[in-house]
Structure formats: structure tokens, C-alpha cells
Short mmCIF file of C-alpha atoms in Angstrom, two decimals:
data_model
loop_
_atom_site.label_atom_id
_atom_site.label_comp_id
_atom_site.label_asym_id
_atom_site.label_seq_id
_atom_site.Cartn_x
_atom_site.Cartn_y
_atom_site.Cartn_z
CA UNK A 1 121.36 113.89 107.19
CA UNK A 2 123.37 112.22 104.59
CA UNK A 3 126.04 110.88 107.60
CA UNK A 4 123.41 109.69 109.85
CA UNK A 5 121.95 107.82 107.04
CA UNK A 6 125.03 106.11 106.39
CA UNK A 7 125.85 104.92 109.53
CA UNK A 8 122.06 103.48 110.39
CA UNK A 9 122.98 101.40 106.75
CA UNK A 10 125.99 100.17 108.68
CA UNK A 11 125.44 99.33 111.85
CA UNK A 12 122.21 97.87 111.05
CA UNK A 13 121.65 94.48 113.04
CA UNK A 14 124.79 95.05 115.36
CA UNK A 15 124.37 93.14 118.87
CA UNK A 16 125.88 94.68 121.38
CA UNK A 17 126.28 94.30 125.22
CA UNK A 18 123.35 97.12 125.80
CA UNK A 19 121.34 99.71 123.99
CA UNK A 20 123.66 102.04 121.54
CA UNK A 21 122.02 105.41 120.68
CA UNK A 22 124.52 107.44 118.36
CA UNK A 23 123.74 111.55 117.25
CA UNK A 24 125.24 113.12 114.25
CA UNK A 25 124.80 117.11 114.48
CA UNK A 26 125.68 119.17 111.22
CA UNK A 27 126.96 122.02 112.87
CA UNK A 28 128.09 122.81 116.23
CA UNK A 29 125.09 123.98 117.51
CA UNK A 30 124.66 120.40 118.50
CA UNK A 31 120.94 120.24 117.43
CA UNK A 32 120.34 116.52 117.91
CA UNK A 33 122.63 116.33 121.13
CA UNK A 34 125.34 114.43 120.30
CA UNK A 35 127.14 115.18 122.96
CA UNK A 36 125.06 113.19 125.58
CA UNK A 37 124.82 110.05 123.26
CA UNK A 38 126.64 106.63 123.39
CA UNK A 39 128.99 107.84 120.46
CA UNK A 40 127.88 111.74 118.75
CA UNK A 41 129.40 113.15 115.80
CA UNK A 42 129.19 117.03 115.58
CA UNK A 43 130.14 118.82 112.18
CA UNK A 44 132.85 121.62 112.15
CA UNK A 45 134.49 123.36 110.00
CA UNK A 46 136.32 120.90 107.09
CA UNK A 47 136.14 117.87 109.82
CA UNK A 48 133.89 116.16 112.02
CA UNK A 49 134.46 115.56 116.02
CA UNK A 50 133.99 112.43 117.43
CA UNK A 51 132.76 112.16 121.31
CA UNK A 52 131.86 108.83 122.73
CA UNK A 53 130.46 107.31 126.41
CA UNK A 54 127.58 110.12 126.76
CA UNK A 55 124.77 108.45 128.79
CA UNK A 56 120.94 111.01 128.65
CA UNK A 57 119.35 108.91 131.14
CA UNK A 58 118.25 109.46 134.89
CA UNK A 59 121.86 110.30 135.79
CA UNK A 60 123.33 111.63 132.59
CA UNK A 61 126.67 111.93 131.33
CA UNK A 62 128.53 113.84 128.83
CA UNK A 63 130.23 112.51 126.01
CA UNK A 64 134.04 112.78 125.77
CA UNK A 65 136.08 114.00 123.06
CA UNK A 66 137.71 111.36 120.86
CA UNK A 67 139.21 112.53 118.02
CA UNK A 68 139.03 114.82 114.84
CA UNK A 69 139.03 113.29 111.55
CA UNK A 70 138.53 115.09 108.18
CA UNK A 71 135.79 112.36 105.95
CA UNK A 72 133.00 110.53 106.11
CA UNK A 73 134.65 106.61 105.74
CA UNK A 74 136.77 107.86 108.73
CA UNK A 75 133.52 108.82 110.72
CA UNK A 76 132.80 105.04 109.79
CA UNK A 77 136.16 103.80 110.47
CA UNK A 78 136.67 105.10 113.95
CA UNK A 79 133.13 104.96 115.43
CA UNK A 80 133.16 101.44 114.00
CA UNK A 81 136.31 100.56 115.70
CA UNK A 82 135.07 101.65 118.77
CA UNK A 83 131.67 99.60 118.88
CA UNK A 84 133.54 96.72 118.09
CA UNK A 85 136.11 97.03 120.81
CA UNK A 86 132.85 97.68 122.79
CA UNK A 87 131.51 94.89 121.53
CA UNK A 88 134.20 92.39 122.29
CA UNK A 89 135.29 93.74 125.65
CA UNK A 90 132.33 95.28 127.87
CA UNK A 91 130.31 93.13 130.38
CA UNK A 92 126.96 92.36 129.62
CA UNK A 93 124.27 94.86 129.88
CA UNK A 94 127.21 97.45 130.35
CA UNK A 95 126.78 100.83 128.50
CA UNK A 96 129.76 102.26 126.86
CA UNK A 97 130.20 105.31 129.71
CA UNK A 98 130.58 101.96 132.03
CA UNK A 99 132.73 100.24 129.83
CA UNK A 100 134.60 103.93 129.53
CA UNK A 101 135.22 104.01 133.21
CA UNK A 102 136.67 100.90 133.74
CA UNK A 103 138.85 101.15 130.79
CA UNK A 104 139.74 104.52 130.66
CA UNK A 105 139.63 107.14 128.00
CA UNK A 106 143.41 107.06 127.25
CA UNK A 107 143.42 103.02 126.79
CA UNK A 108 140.88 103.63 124.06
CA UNK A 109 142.44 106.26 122.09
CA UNK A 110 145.34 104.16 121.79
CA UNK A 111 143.53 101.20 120.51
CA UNK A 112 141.14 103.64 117.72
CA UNK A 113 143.03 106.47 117.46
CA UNK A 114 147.18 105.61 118.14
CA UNK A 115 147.19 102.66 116.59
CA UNK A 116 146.02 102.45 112.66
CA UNK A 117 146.25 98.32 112.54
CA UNK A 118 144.28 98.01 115.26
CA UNK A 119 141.86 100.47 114.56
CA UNK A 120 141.81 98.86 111.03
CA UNK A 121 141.11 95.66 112.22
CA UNK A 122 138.45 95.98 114.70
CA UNK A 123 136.15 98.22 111.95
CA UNK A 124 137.05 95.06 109.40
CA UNK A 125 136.17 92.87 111.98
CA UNK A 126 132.57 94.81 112.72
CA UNK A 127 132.19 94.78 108.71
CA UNK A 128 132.36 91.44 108.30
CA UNK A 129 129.89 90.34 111.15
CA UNK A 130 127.51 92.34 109.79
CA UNK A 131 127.93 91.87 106.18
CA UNK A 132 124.85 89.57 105.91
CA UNK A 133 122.91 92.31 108.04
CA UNK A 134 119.23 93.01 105.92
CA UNK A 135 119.37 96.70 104.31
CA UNK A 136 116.11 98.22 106.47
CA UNK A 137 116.58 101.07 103.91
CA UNK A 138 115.58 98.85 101.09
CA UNK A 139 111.86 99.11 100.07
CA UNK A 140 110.00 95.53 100.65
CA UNK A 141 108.74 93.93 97.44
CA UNK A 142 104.62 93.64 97.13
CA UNK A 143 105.01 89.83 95.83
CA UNK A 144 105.67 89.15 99.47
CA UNK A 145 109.54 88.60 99.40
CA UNK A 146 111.38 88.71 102.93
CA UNK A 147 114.81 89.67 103.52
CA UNK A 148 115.30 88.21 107.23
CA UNK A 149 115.93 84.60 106.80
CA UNK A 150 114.64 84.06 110.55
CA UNK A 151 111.15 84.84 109.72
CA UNK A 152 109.14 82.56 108.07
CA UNK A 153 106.73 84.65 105.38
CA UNK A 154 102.76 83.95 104.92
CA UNK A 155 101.30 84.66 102.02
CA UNK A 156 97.87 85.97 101.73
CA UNK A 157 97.30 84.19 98.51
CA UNK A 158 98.05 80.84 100.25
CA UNK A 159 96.14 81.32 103.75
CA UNK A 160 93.02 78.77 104.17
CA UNK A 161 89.53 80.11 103.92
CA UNK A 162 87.32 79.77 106.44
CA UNK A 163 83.18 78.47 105.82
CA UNK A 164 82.64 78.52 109.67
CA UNK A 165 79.43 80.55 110.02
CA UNK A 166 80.70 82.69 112.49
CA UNK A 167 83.86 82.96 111.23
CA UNK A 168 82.90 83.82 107.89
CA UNK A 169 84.07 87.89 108.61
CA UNK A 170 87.57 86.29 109.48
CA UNK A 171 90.74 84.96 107.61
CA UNK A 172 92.43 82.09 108.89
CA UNK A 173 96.44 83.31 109.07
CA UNK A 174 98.04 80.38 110.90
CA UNK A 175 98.60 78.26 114.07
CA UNK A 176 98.96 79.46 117.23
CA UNK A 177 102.01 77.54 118.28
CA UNK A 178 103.74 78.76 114.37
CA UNK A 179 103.84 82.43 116.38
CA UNK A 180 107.23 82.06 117.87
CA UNK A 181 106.84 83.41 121.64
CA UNK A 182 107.68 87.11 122.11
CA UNK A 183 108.48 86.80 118.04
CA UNK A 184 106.35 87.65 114.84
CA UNK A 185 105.28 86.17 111.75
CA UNK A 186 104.86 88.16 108.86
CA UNK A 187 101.53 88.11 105.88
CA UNK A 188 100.92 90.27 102.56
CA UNK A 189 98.03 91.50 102.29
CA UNK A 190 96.07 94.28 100.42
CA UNK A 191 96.51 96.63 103.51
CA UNK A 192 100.19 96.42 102.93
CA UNK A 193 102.38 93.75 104.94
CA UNK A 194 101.67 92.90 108.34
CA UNK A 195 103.45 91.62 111.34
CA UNK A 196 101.44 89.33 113.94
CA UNK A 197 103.05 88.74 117.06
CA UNK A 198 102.89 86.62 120.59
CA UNK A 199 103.16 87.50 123.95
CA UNK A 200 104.46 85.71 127.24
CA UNK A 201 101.18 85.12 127.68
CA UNK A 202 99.61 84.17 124.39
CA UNK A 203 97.80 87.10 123.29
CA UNK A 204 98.56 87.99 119.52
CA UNK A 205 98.45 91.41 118.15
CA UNK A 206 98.86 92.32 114.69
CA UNK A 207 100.14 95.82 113.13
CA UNK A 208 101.07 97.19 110.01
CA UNK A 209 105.03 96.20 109.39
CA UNK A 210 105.98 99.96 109.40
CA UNK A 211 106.91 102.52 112.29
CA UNK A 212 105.14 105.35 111.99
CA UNK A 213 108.58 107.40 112.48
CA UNK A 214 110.57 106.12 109.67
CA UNK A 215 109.06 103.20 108.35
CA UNK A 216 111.27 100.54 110.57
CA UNK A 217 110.41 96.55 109.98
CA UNK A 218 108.36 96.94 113.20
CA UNK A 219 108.53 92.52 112.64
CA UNK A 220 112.27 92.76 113.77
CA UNK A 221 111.80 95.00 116.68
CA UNK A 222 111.65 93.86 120.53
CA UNK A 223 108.03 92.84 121.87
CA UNK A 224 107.26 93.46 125.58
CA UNK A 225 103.94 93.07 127.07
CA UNK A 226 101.79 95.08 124.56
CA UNK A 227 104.25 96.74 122.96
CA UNK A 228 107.18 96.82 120.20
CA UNK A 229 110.18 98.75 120.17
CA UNK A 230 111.10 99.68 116.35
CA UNK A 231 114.71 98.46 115.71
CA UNK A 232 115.38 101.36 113.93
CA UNK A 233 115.00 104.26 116.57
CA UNK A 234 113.18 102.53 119.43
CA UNK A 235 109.85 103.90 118.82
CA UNK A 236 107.24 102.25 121.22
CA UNK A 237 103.93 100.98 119.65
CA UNK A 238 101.14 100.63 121.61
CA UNK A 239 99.39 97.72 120.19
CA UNK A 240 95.80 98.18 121.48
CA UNK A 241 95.79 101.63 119.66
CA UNK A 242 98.33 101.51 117.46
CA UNK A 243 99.79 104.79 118.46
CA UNK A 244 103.47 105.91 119.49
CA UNK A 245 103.81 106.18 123.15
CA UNK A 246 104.57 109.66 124.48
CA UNK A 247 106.50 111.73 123.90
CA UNK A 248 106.80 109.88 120.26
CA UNK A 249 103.77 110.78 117.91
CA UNK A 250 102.60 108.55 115.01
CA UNK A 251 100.20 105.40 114.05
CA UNK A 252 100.91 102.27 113.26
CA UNK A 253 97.55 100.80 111.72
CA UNK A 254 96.64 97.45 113.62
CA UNK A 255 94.35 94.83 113.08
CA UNK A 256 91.40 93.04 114.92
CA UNK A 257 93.02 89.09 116.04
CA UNK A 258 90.71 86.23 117.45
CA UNK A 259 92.01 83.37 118.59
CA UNK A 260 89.98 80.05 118.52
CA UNK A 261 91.26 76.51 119.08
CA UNK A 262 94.66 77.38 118.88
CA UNK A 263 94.18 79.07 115.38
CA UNK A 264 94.49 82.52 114.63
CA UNK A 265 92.24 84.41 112.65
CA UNK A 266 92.45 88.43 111.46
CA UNK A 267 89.25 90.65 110.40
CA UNK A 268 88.89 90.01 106.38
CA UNK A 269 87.58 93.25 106.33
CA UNK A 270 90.59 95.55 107.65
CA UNK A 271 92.98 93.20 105.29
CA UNK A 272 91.61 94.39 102.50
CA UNK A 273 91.55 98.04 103.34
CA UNK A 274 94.38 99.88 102.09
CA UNK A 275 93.66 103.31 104.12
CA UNK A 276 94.85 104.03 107.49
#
């Protein structure tokens, strides 16, 4: 929905002590289960309720009731306010029902809700460190173009061509050691753009740049072991099949990678295939 939408834009690229999951229901049948989430906003009649600290893991917690406000920028405003407070006050790797507990619910209201300066401040505050944040909304250019200045683009039209006889199926993409480790490097290609990335313990993988869910820069997610997590809405991607991990369902096309003398190559074949 139009609200959810509007706060993925925002909060795009926040950092924050742990994971933040937030919900927005339209109505109060609570559809999407906002009220076990790390801040859910459930639609009621002419105003929205705001609940935050809900944890749905192995011991799971429900959300508790912030506030009532009546539009959308003050959805923005005061869940904004709160992940910054969040933000600048929890302990590392706390989630926000921790940080709740040791704060209390009634210290928080008066910070987000009580007090308009503060509450104005701390969403200005969240603005502004985000303001440089990449729009993942924003539909990635085929001339190669690449909004996230920490990646470093390859373009296909520049890669060296191989005459090795028995590489002569593969394209030569780049150096091992130019793979950041447990990072990505990104190519355009005629399959679309592609993200190839490095384990712990060297292996390299390479995917289409697109979660099957909602078409999330898989390239900015987190890489563990054999798998990504899609910054948008922490879909896992298998990378030896491609596929979502359960209970998630989708494909990610990947891509056959050999490594030889520190050089990585990708099948010239599947680059130039534009299906799957």
C-alpha cells in the first residue's frame, strides 16, 4: 500500500543497532500483523495507530500502543522519531522490545509523543542522515549507471576477451582480489545487470541484481555462506539454485563462475541470454 511504500522510500539505508521489520495494515483486521512487528501501523477510521517494540520471533512479543495521529507525514514523523531515538540510544544488537524494557514505554512517549521539539528534531535528525540514501525504488539505467557510490561498476563493453582455448566459452569479468570479501561487484550485461560476489572462503557466485520478491538491489544485501539477504525485505537467495529459501518463493537467475589464477570468469553463453 501507498503508506508502506512511502516509508520503505524513507528509511531506505538506515543502520540501526539490529534488524527493524515495520507492518502497515489498512484496516484493523491487521492483515500483515503489525501488531507483532518492531514498529506496525494499523489503519482506522480517519487516523492511523501507531504500536511499536513487537518482537515475532521464538519468544514473541506484542507491540504496544503509541499514539494516534490523523496523516500520513505524521506516520513519518513519529515512527521516524522513534527509530532515531532507537538509533542513538539502544545497545548494540538490541531490538527495540529490549531497548523498550529498559527504557520504558512512558519515557518514550514523552520524548515522540509529549514533546513536539523533540520529536521534531530526532525525525530531522533521521532525515538528514539519510538524505544521500540511493532511491531502491528508482529503475536502474541499461547504460550501466550505479547509484551506490561504494560499488565499483563493470561494464560488459569494457571486460577483456579471452583466446584461451579452453576458456573460449567464458568471459573474463575481473580479479579475484577486486571482489571485496563478503561484498559484490556489479556488470551489465545482455541478461540484465548482475551482481558477483565473495565468500569467507573465496568462492564467487553470481546472480541476477534483482530479488525475485520485489526486485531489491540483491548487490547491497548481506552475504552469508551461500546466501544473500535482499535489503529490501530480507529475502534469502540460495545461490547454488537461485531460488528463495522456504517459506519465501521466487528465482533469482544465477550464473555459472570459474575461477582460474586468481581471475574470474562467467559462462558467455548465460550473459547473453535474456530469459530466465
Amino acid at each position: 500500500m501507498k503508506m508502506g511504500v512511502e516509508l520503505e522510500r524513507m528509511l531506505f539505508g538506515m543502520r540501526s543497532p539490529h534488524k527493524v521489520k515495520l507492518a502497515v495494515s489498512g484496516c484493523p483486521r491487521n492483515c500483515a500483523e503489525a501488531g507483532i512487528k518492531d514498529i506496525g501501523i494499523i489503519g482506522v477510521e480517519s487516523s492511523w495507530e501507531l504500536y511499536i517494540g513487537g518482537n515475532g520471533g521464538i519468544k514473541t512479543e506484542g507491540a504496544k500502543f503509541l499514539c494516534k495521529v490523523k496523516t500520513d507525514e505524521e506516520v513519518r514523523e513519529y515512527s521516524g522519531a522513534f527509530l532515531q531515538l532507537y538509533r542513538e540510544e539502544a545497545w548494540y544488537l538490541d531490538r527495540t522490545v529490549h531497548y523498550l524494557a529498559r527504557v520504558g514505554m512512558e519515557y518514550i512517549k514523552q520524548k515522540v509523543v509529549e514533546d513536539a521539539d523533540s520529536r521534531k528534531a530526532l525525525y530531522e535528525r533521521l532525515l538528514f542522515d539519510l538524505k544521500d540514501a540511493p532511491d531502491p525504488w528508482k529503475e536502474f539505467e541499461r547504460a550501466g549507471a550505479w547509484m551506490c557510490v561504494n560499488l565499483k561498476p563493470f561494464l560488459l563493453s569494457r571486460l577483456e576477451m579471452s583466446n584461451t582455448a579452453h576458456l573460449d566459452q567464458w568471459l573474463k569479468v575481473t580479479a579475484l582480489e577486486e571482489i571485496p570479501v563478503l561484498g559484490s561487484r556489479i556488470i551489465q550485461a545482455p541478461a540484465g545487470q548482475i551482481a558477483i560476489f565473495r565468500n569467507t572462503e573465496d568462492e564467487v557466485f553470481a546472480v541476477l541484481d534483482k530479488c525475485p520478491h520485489n526486485g531489491g538491489p540483491l548487490s547491497q544485501g548481506i552475504l552469508h555462506g551461500r546466501s544473500v539477504t535482499c535489503p529490501l525485505h530480507s529475502w534469502n537467495i540460495d545461490f547454488s539454485t537461485g531460488c528463495a529459501v522456504a517459506p519465501d518463493e521466487g528465482y533469482a537467475k544465477s550464473f555459472s563462475v570459474k575461477i582460474e589464477s586468481g581471475v574470474v570468469w562467467l559462462s558467455r553463453e548465460e550473459l547473453q541470454t535474456t530469459d530466465g
